[in-house]
Amino acid sequence: MKPLPRRGYQITPLTIDDLTELFEIRGILESAIVEDIIERISDEELDALEALAHASRDPVQVQTASDIINTNRAFHLALAKAHQNKRIFTIAEHHFDEMERYFHRGARLPELSRDLNEDHVAIVNALRKRDLKSVRSAIIEHNFETHNQVLSALAAPRLRRSMEDVAIRP
């Protein structure tokens, strides 16, 4: 939101360019985080990450799109917390705050059922093996898939309107 003097506030629109920039930042940030934590993340932190990875499948904890978004956020912030640098955690937290509107938009798509659990488990498994190449690959793949999912959600209304415009009417 940006303030408009003597008129109120204007909600900042969701744009594809902003979405892409946010995911680029997320990819850089999370790749750096896992590189730094891979040798020192504790078994307790890995167990907590694994529990969060599986939380997205728990029908008691996850009943709405907001629940999925919150469990995803908790997983990614737990990665940042494992870094044990308060400023990095704050940056990650702020970044997820910025992305939240996009995630809610993306959560409206049927493709949301794509199994985030599998991505998160792959990240945890690679961390447990201390396999930097695999964990980076898992993070990049997860971010790529999530970016595409949200991108599709942003484009869907425009695409539907365009298709309706060119539809042959009887």
Coordinates of C-alpha atoms in Angstrom, one line a residue:
M1 CA 0.0 0.0 0.0
K2 CA 1.2 3.5 -0.7
P3 CA -0.3 6.5 1.0
L4 CA -2.0 9.2 -1.1
P5 CA -2.1 12.5 0.7
R6 CA -5.6 13.5 1.7
R7 CA -7.1 10.6 -0.3
G8 CA -6.3 7.5 1.6
Y9 CA -4.2 4.5 0.4
Q10 CA -3.7 2.8 -2.9
I11 CA -3.1 -1.0 -2.9
T12 CA 0.0 -1.9 -4.9
P13 CA -1.0 -4.1 -7.8
L14 CA 0.4 -7.6 -8.2
T15 CA 2.7 -7.7 -11.2
I16 CA 4.5 -10.5 -13.0
D17 CA 7.7 -8.5 -12.9
D18 CA 7.5 -8.0 -9.1
L19 CA 6.7 -11.7 -8.6
T20 CA 9.7 -12.7 -10.7
E21 CA 12.0 -10.4 -8.8
L22 CA 10.7 -11.7 -5.5
F23 CA 11.4 -15.3 -6.5
E24 CA 14.9 -14.4 -7.8
I25 CA 15.6 -12.9 -4.4
R26 CA 14.2 -16.0 -2.6
G27 CA 16.4 -18.3 -4.7
I28 CA 19.5 -16.3 -3.9
L29 CA 18.7 -16.0 -0.2
E30 CA 17.8 -19.6 0.3
S31 CA 20.7 -21.0 -1.7
A32 CA 23.0 -18.9 0.5
I33 CA 21.3 -20.0 3.6
V34 CA 21.6 -23.8 2.9
E35 CA 25.2 -23.4 1.8
D36 CA 26.0 -21.8 5.2
I37 CA 24.0 -24.2 7.3
I38 CA 24.6 -27.5 5.5
E39 CA 27.6 -28.6 7.8
R40 CA 26.2 -27.2 11.1
I41 CA 22.5 -27.7 11.1
S42 CA 21.6 -29.9 14.1
D43 CA 19.6 -33.1 14.0
E44 CA 17.0 -31.4 16.2
E45 CA 16.7 -28.6 13.6
L46 CA 16.4 -31.2 10.8
D47 CA 13.8 -33.1 12.7
A48 CA 11.8 -29.9 13.1
L49 CA 12.1 -29.1 9.4
E50 CA 11.0 -32.6 8.6
A51 CA 7.9 -32.2 10.8
L52 CA 7.1 -29.0 9.0
A53 CA 7.6 -30.6 5.7
H54 CA 5.1 -33.3 6.6
A55 CA 2.6 -30.8 8.1
S56 CA 1.4 -29.8 4.6
R57 CA -0.2 -33.3 4.4
D58 CA -1.8 -33.3 7.8
P59 CA -5.6 -32.9 7.2
V60 CA -6.0 -31.7 10.8
Q61 CA -3.5 -28.9 10.4
V62 CA -4.1 -28.0 6.8
Q63 CA -7.7 -27.4 5.8
T64 CA -7.5 -24.2 3.9
A65 CA -5.3 -22.4 1.4
S66 CA -4.2 -20.1 4.3
D67 CA -3.1 -23.2 6.2
I68 CA -1.0 -24.4 3.3
I69 CA 0.6 -20.9 2.9
N70 CA 1.3 -20.8 6.7
T71 CA 2.9 -24.3 6.8
N72 CA 5.0 -23.4 3.7
R73 CA 6.1 -20.1 5.4
A74 CA 7.0 -21.9 8.6
F75 CA 9.2 -24.4 6.7
H76 CA 11.1 -21.7 4.9
L77 CA 11.5 -19.5 7.9
A78 CA 12.8 -22.5 9.9
L79 CA 15.5 -22.8 7.3
A80 CA 16.4 -19.2 7.8
K81 CA 16.3 -19.6 11.6
A82 CA 18.7 -22.5 11.4
H83 CA 21.3 -20.0 10.0
Q84 CA 21.3 -18.5 13.5
N85 CA 21.7 -15.0 12.2
K86 CA 18.9 -12.7 13.4
R87 CA 19.3 -10.3 10.5
I88 CA 19.1 -13.1 7.9
F89 CA 16.0 -14.4 9.6
T90 CA 14.4 -10.9 9.6
I91 CA 15.2 -10.5 5.9
A92 CA 13.6 -13.9 5.2
E93 CA 10.6 -13.0 7.3
H94 CA 10.1 -9.6 5.6
H95 CA 10.5 -11.3 2.2
F96 CA 7.8 -13.8 2.9
D97 CA 5.6 -10.9 4.1
E98 CA 6.1 -9.3 0.7
M99 CA 5.2 -12.5 -1.1
E100 CA 2.2 -13.4 0.9
R101 CA -0.4 -11.7 -1.4
Y102 CA 1.1 -13.6 -4.3
F103 CA 0.8 -16.9 -2.5
H104 CA -2.8 -16.2 -1.7
R105 CA -3.5 -15.5 -5.3
G106 CA -1.6 -18.7 -6.3
A107 CA -3.5 -20.8 -3.7
R108 CA -6.7 -20.3 -5.6
L109 CA -5.5 -22.5 -8.4
P110 CA -6.3 -26.3 -8.5
E111 CA -2.6 -26.9 -9.1
L112 CA -2.1 -26.0 -5.5
S113 CA -2.6 -29.7 -4.8
R114 CA 0.9 -30.1 -6.3
D115 CA 2.6 -31.8 -3.5
L116 CA 4.7 -29.2 -1.6
N117 CA 5.4 -32.0 0.9
E118 CA 7.6 -33.8 -1.7
D119 CA 9.7 -30.7 -2.3
H120 CA 10.2 -29.9 1.4
V121 CA 11.1 -33.6 2.1
A122 CA 13.7 -33.5 -0.7
I123 CA 15.2 -30.4 0.8
V124 CA 15.4 -32.0 4.3
N125 CA 16.8 -35.3 2.9
A126 CA 19.6 -33.5 1.1
L127 CA 20.4 -31.4 4.2
R128 CA 20.6 -34.7 6.2
K129 CA 23.0 -36.1 3.7
R130 CA 25.0 -32.8 3.8
D131 CA 24.7 -32.9 0.0
L132 CA 25.0 -29.3 -1.1
K133 CA 24.5 -29.9 -4.8
S134 CA 21.2 -31.8 -4.1
V135 CA 19.9 -29.3 -1.6
R136 CA 20.5 -26.4 -4.0
S137 CA 18.8 -28.4 -6.8
A138 CA 15.8 -29.1 -4.5
I139 CA 15.5 -25.4 -3.5
I140 CA 15.8 -24.2 -7.0
E141 CA 13.2 -26.8 -8.3
H142 CA 10.8 -25.9 -5.5
N143 CA 11.1 -22.2 -6.1
F144 CA 10.8 -22.7 -9.9
E145 CA 7.6 -24.8 -9.4
T146 CA 6.1 -22.4 -6.9
H147 CA 6.9 -19.4 -9.1
N148 CA 5.2 -21.0 -12.1
Q149 CA 2.2 -21.9 -10.0
V150 CA 1.7 -18.3 -8.8
L151 CA 2.5 -16.9 -12.2
S152 CA -0.2 -19.1 -13.7
A153 CA -2.6 -17.7 -11.1
L154 CA -1.8 -14.2 -12.0
A155 CA -2.2 -14.9 -15.7
A156 CA -5.3 -17.0 -15.5
P157 CA -7.9 -14.1 -15.3
R158 CA -6.3 -12.4 -18.3
L159 CA -6.1 -15.6 -20.2
R160 CA -9.7 -16.4 -19.6
R161 CA -10.7 -12.9 -20.7
S162 CA -8.6 -13.2 -23.8
M163 CA -10.1 -16.6 -24.7
E164 CA -13.6 -15.2 -24.1
D165 CA -12.9 -12.3 -26.5
V166 CA -11.9 -14.6 -29.3
A167 CA -14.5 -17.3 -28.6
I168 CA -16.8 -17.9 -31.6
R169 CA -20.3 -16.9 -30.5
P170 CA -23.3 -18.5 -32.2

